[in-house]
mmCIF file of C-alpha atoms in Angstrom:
data_model
loop_
_atom_site.group_PDB
_atom_site.id
_atom_site.type_symbol
_atom_site.label_atom_id
_atom_site.label_comp_id
_atom_site.label_asym_id
_atom_site.label_seq_id
_atom_site.Cartn_x
_atom_site.Cartn_y
_atom_site.Cartn_z
ATOM 1 C CA PHE A 416 98.325 54.460 42.079
ATOM 2 C CA LEU A 417 99.549 51.089 40.760
ATOM 3 C CA THR A 418 97.527 48.078 41.890
ATOM 4 C CA ILE A 419 98.518 44.441 41.598
ATOM 5 C CA GLY A 420 96.888 41.243 42.770
ATOM 6 C CA SER A 421 97.958 39.177 45.750
ATOM 7 C CA ASN A 422 100.753 36.609 45.788
ATOM 8 C CA LYS A 423 100.092 33.448 43.756
ATOM 9 C CA GLU A 424 100.695 29.706 44.053
ATOM 10 C CA MET A 425 101.118 27.333 41.143
ATOM 11 C CA CYS A 426 102.232 23.803 40.326
ATOM 12 C CA PRO A 427 105.340 23.099 38.225
ATOM 13 C CA ASN A 428 104.756 23.539 34.488
ATOM 14 C CA GLY A 429 101.671 25.615 35.246
ATOM 15 C CA THR A 430 100.637 29.169 34.504
ATOM 16 C CA VAL A 431 99.186 31.946 36.669
ATOM 17 C CA THR A 432 97.629 35.240 35.676
ATOM 18 C CA LEU A 433 99.165 38.438 37.014
ATOM 19 C CA ASN A 434 97.014 41.558 36.807
ATOM 20 C CA ALA A 435 98.138 45.153 37.304
ATOM 21 C CA GLY A 436 95.974 48.264 37.117
ATOM 22 C CA GLY A 437 96.023 52.022 37.558
ATOM 23 C CA ALA A 438 98.471 52.900 34.808
ATOM 24 C CA VAL A 439 98.396 53.407 31.057
ATOM 25 C CA SER A 440 101.678 51.644 30.339
ATOM 26 C CA TYR A 441 103.378 48.705 32.041
ATOM 27 C CA VAL A 442 106.754 47.012 32.028
ATOM 28 C CA TRP A 443 107.165 43.673 33.834
ATOM 29 C CA GLN A 444 110.445 42.159 35.027
ATOM 30 C CA PRO A 445 111.803 39.556 34.806
ATOM 31 C CA ALA A 446 110.082 39.151 31.459
ATOM 32 C CA ILE A 447 111.610 35.759 30.586
ATOM 33 C CA TRP A 448 108.770 33.787 32.229
ATOM 34 C CA LEU A 449 105.940 36.017 30.937
ATOM 35 C CA ASN A 450 103.870 35.901 27.761
ATOM 36 C CA SER A 451 104.177 39.696 27.531
ATOM 37 C CA ALA A 452 106.392 42.270 29.231
ATOM 38 C CA THR A 453 104.122 45.250 28.533
ATOM 39 C CA ASN A 454 100.489 44.207 29.091
ATOM 40 C CA ASN A 455 98.617 44.903 32.305
ATOM 41 C CA VAL A 456 97.416 41.259 32.397
ATOM 42 C CA VAL A 457 100.160 38.689 31.806
ATOM 43 C CA GLN A 458 100.565 34.936 32.053
ATOM 44 C CA ALA A 459 103.523 33.821 34.178
ATOM 45 C CA SER A 460 105.133 30.369 33.863
ATOM 46 C CA PRO A 461 108.256 30.412 36.053
ATOM 47 C CA LEU A 462 110.219 27.217 36.638
ATOM 48 C CA SER A 463 110.818 28.128 40.282
ATOM 49 C CA SER A 464 109.401 30.654 42.731
ATOM 50 C CA GLU A 465 109.898 34.203 41.506
ATOM 51 C CA THR A 466 109.059 37.802 42.387
ATOM 52 C CA PHE A 467 107.691 39.772 39.437
ATOM 53 C CA THR A 468 107.873 43.567 39.454
ATOM 54 C CA VAL A 469 105.697 45.811 37.325
ATOM 55 C CA TYR A 470 106.631 49.410 36.553
ATOM 56 C CA GLY A 471 103.654 51.564 35.662
ATOM 57 C CA THR A 472 103.211 55.045 34.225
ATOM 58 C CA ASP A 473 99.900 56.888 34.598
ATOM 59 C CA VAL A 474 98.285 59.464 32.262
ATOM 60 C CA ASN A 475 100.238 62.282 33.952
ATOM 61 C CA GLY A 476 103.619 60.584 33.470
ATOM 62 C CA CYS A 477 103.908 59.612 37.132
ATOM 63 C CA LYS A 478 105.679 56.337 37.752
ATOM 64 C CA ASP A 479 105.006 53.631 40.350
ATOM 65 C CA THR A 480 106.238 50.127 41.102
ATOM 66 C CA ALA A 481 104.549 47.036 42.554
ATOM 67 C CA SER A 482 105.626 43.422 43.027
ATOM 68 C CA VAL A 483 103.944 40.038 43.312
ATOM 69 C CA TYR A 484 105.478 36.766 44.485
ATOM 70 C CA VAL A 485 104.697 33.553 42.573
ATOM 71 C CA PHE A 486 105.322 30.420 44.630
ATOM 72 C CA VAL A 487 105.990 27.289 42.572
ATOM 73 C CA ALA A 488 104.958 24.316 44.699
ATOM 74 C CA PRO A 489 106.880 21.042 44.714
ATOM 75 C CA GLN A 490 106.121 18.593 41.917
ATOM 76 C CA ALA A 491 103.602 15.937 42.954
ATOM 77 C CA ILE A 492 105.231 12.517 43.295
ATOM 78 C CA ILE A 493 103.332 9.246 43.506
ATOM 79 C CA ASN A 494 104.475 5.627 43.270
ATOM 80 C CA ALA A 495 101.979 2.776 43.563
ATOM 81 C CA GLY A 496 104.737 0.152 43.756
ATOM 82 C CA GLU A 497 105.389 -3.049 41.855
ATOM 83 C CA ASP A 498 102.618 -5.158 40.355
ATOM 84 C CA ILE A 499 101.214 -7.851 42.648
ATOM 85 C CA THR A 500 100.123 -11.452 42.066
ATOM 86 C CA LEU A 501 97.433 -12.875 44.362
ATOM 87 C CA TYR A 502 96.841 -16.554 44.911
ATOM 88 C CA PRO A 503 93.404 -17.885 45.887
ATOM 89 C CA GLY A 504 92.341 -16.484 49.255
ATOM 90 C CA GLU A 505 94.966 -13.732 49.364
ATOM 91 C CA THR A 506 94.459 -9.969 49.566
ATOM 92 C CA ALA A 507 96.861 -7.201 48.575
ATOM 93 C CA TYR A 508 97.794 -4.195 50.661
ATOM 94 C CA LEU A 509 98.354 -1.323 48.250
ATOM 95 C CA ASN A 510 100.479 1.511 49.605
ATOM 96 C CA VAL A 511 101.355 4.635 47.672
ATOM 97 C CA VAL A 512 104.552 6.500 48.482
ATOM 98 C CA GLY A 513 105.330 10.088 47.556
ATOM 99 C CA ASN A 514 104.284 13.561 48.661
ATOM 100 C CA CYS A 515 100.565 13.444 47.883
ATOM 101 C CA SER A 516 98.008 13.917 50.645
ATOM 102 C CA SER A 517 94.775 12.881 48.926
ATOM 103 C CA PHE A 518 94.088 9.887 46.713
ATOM 104 C CA VAL A 519 91.463 8.517 44.338
ATOM 105 C CA TRP A 520 91.747 4.926 43.083
ATOM 106 C CA THR A 521 89.912 3.736 39.968
ATOM 107 C CA PRO A 522 88.272 1.408 39.445
ATOM 108 C CA SER A 523 86.994 1.258 42.999
ATOM 109 C CA PHE A 524 85.682 -2.321 42.855
ATOM 110 C CA GLY A 525 87.735 -4.796 44.827
ATOM 111 C CA LEU A 526 89.039 -2.058 47.167
ATOM 112 C CA ASN A 527 87.959 -1.538 50.757
ATOM 113 C CA ASN A 528 88.277 2.258 50.287
ATOM 114 C CA ALA A 529 89.070 4.064 47.023
ATOM 115 C CA ASN A 530 90.009 7.354 48.712
ATOM 116 C CA ILE A 531 92.913 6.414 50.971
ATOM 117 C CA GLN A 532 96.649 5.949 50.526
ATOM 118 C CA ASP A 533 96.697 2.263 51.434
ATOM 119 C CA PRO A 534 93.550 0.353 50.449
ATOM 120 C CA ILE A 535 93.172 -3.409 50.694
ATOM 121 C CA ALA A 536 92.608 -4.975 47.276
ATOM 122 C CA THR A 537 90.633 -8.174 46.764
ATOM 123 C CA PRO A 538 89.690 -8.050 43.085
ATOM 124 C CA ALA A 539 87.756 -10.991 41.646
ATOM 125 C CA THR A 540 89.799 -10.804 38.431
ATOM 126 C CA THR A 541 93.098 -9.291 37.342
ATOM 127 C CA THR A 542 92.686 -5.522 37.638
ATOM 128 C CA GLN A 543 94.836 -2.532 36.796
ATOM 129 C CA TYR A 544 94.273 0.168 39.413
ATOM 130 C CA ILE A 545 94.991 3.822 38.653
ATOM 131 C CA VAL A 546 95.758 6.116 41.575
ATOM 132 C CA ASN A 547 95.451 9.880 41.222
ATOM 133 C CA GLY A 548 97.228 11.803 43.956
ATOM 134 C CA SER A 549 97.085 15.465 44.896
ATOM 135 C CA THR A 550 99.360 17.553 47.120
ATOM 136 C CA GLU A 551 98.195 20.201 49.570
ATOM 137 C CA TYR A 552 98.903 22.752 46.805
ATOM 138 C CA GLY A 553 96.663 20.972 44.305
ATOM 139 C CA CYS A 554 99.498 19.539 42.214
ATOM 140 C CA THR A 555 98.620 16.121 40.801
ATOM 141 C CA ALA A 556 100.349 12.907 39.805
ATOM 142 C CA ILE A 557 99.159 9.521 38.573
ATOM 143 C CA ASP A 558 100.454 5.946 38.704
ATOM 144 C CA THR A 559 99.139 2.438 38.077
ATOM 145 C CA ILE A 560 99.512 -0.980 39.621
ATOM 146 C CA THR A 561 98.216 -4.287 38.304
ATOM 147 C CA VAL A 562 96.878 -6.855 40.742
ATOM 148 C CA THR A 563 96.880 -10.239 39.007
ATOM 149 C CA ARG A 564 94.315 -12.619 40.475
ATOM 150 C CA LEU A 565 95.141 -16.285 40.001
ATOM 151 C CA ASN A 566 92.264 -18.709 40.336
ATOM 152 C CA GLU A 567 92.429 -22.404 41.176
ATOM 153 C CA SER A 568 92.980 -23.363 37.537
ATOM 154 C CA ASN A 569 96.057 -21.075 37.333
ATOM 155 C CA VAL A 570 97.756 -22.679 40.315
ATOM 156 C CA ASN A 571 99.750 -25.808 39.484
ATOM 157 C CA SER A 572 99.523 -28.271 42.337
ATOM 158 C CA PRO A 573 100.851 -31.797 42.138
ATOM 159 C CA ASN A 574 98.089 -34.415 42.040
ATOM 160 C CA ALA A 575 100.318 -37.275 43.225
ATOM 161 C CA PHE A 576 103.307 -37.718 45.498
ATOM 162 C CA THR A 577 105.987 -40.387 45.500
ATOM 163 C CA PRO A 578 107.252 -41.122 48.977
ATOM 164 C CA GLY A 579 111.012 -41.171 49.203
ATOM 165 C CA ASN A 580 113.218 -43.458 51.233
ATOM 166 C CA GLY A 581 115.621 -40.707 52.288
ATOM 167 C CA ASN A 582 118.179 -41.651 49.596
ATOM 168 C CA GLY A 583 116.652 -39.815 46.649
ATOM 169 C CA PRO A 584 114.146 -37.238 45.547
ATOM 170 C CA ASN A 585 110.507 -37.492 46.477
#
C-alpha cells in the first residue's frame, strides 16, 4: 500500500524532495539528513549518496516499508587557469580544466565561441572572462580569467641602439 517516488539525483549541498503516500503515519530513516522524520513529504540533504527508508502505517494499522536511493553527484570542478597578458597581435587560447561538460563564457565578445571549453580570445581591451561550467548531472561551477591586452603604448621598445665593439654592453 505504501508508495514512494523513484530514485533521485542531486548535486552536493543540494536538496531533493522525497514523497511517500498510502499511509496515515510515516517514519523516515536515516532521519539525520531530512527536514522531518514523520511527514509524508520530506526534504533530503545528504552529504553523500544514501538510501532512505520510510515505514508507513495505514488506517487499519497495517505496516509497510519502501525505500528510495538518493545519488549525490560529484562536485563540479572548473579551473580557467592563470591570467594572461597579450601583446599586440597575439591571441590567447583559453582552456578550462575540471569535470564539466558544458560551458558558457561571458562576456562573449573577443571569443571565437562562447560555448566551448577552449575558446580563442582576442579582446580589444583588457577583459575579465567568467566561465560557467555544468556537469552531466547539472552541477555547476564558476571561475574567472583576466586577459590583459597591451597596446603599442604599453610596450616599451628602445628607440635607439648603441652598437658594441664586442668588449662591452650594447
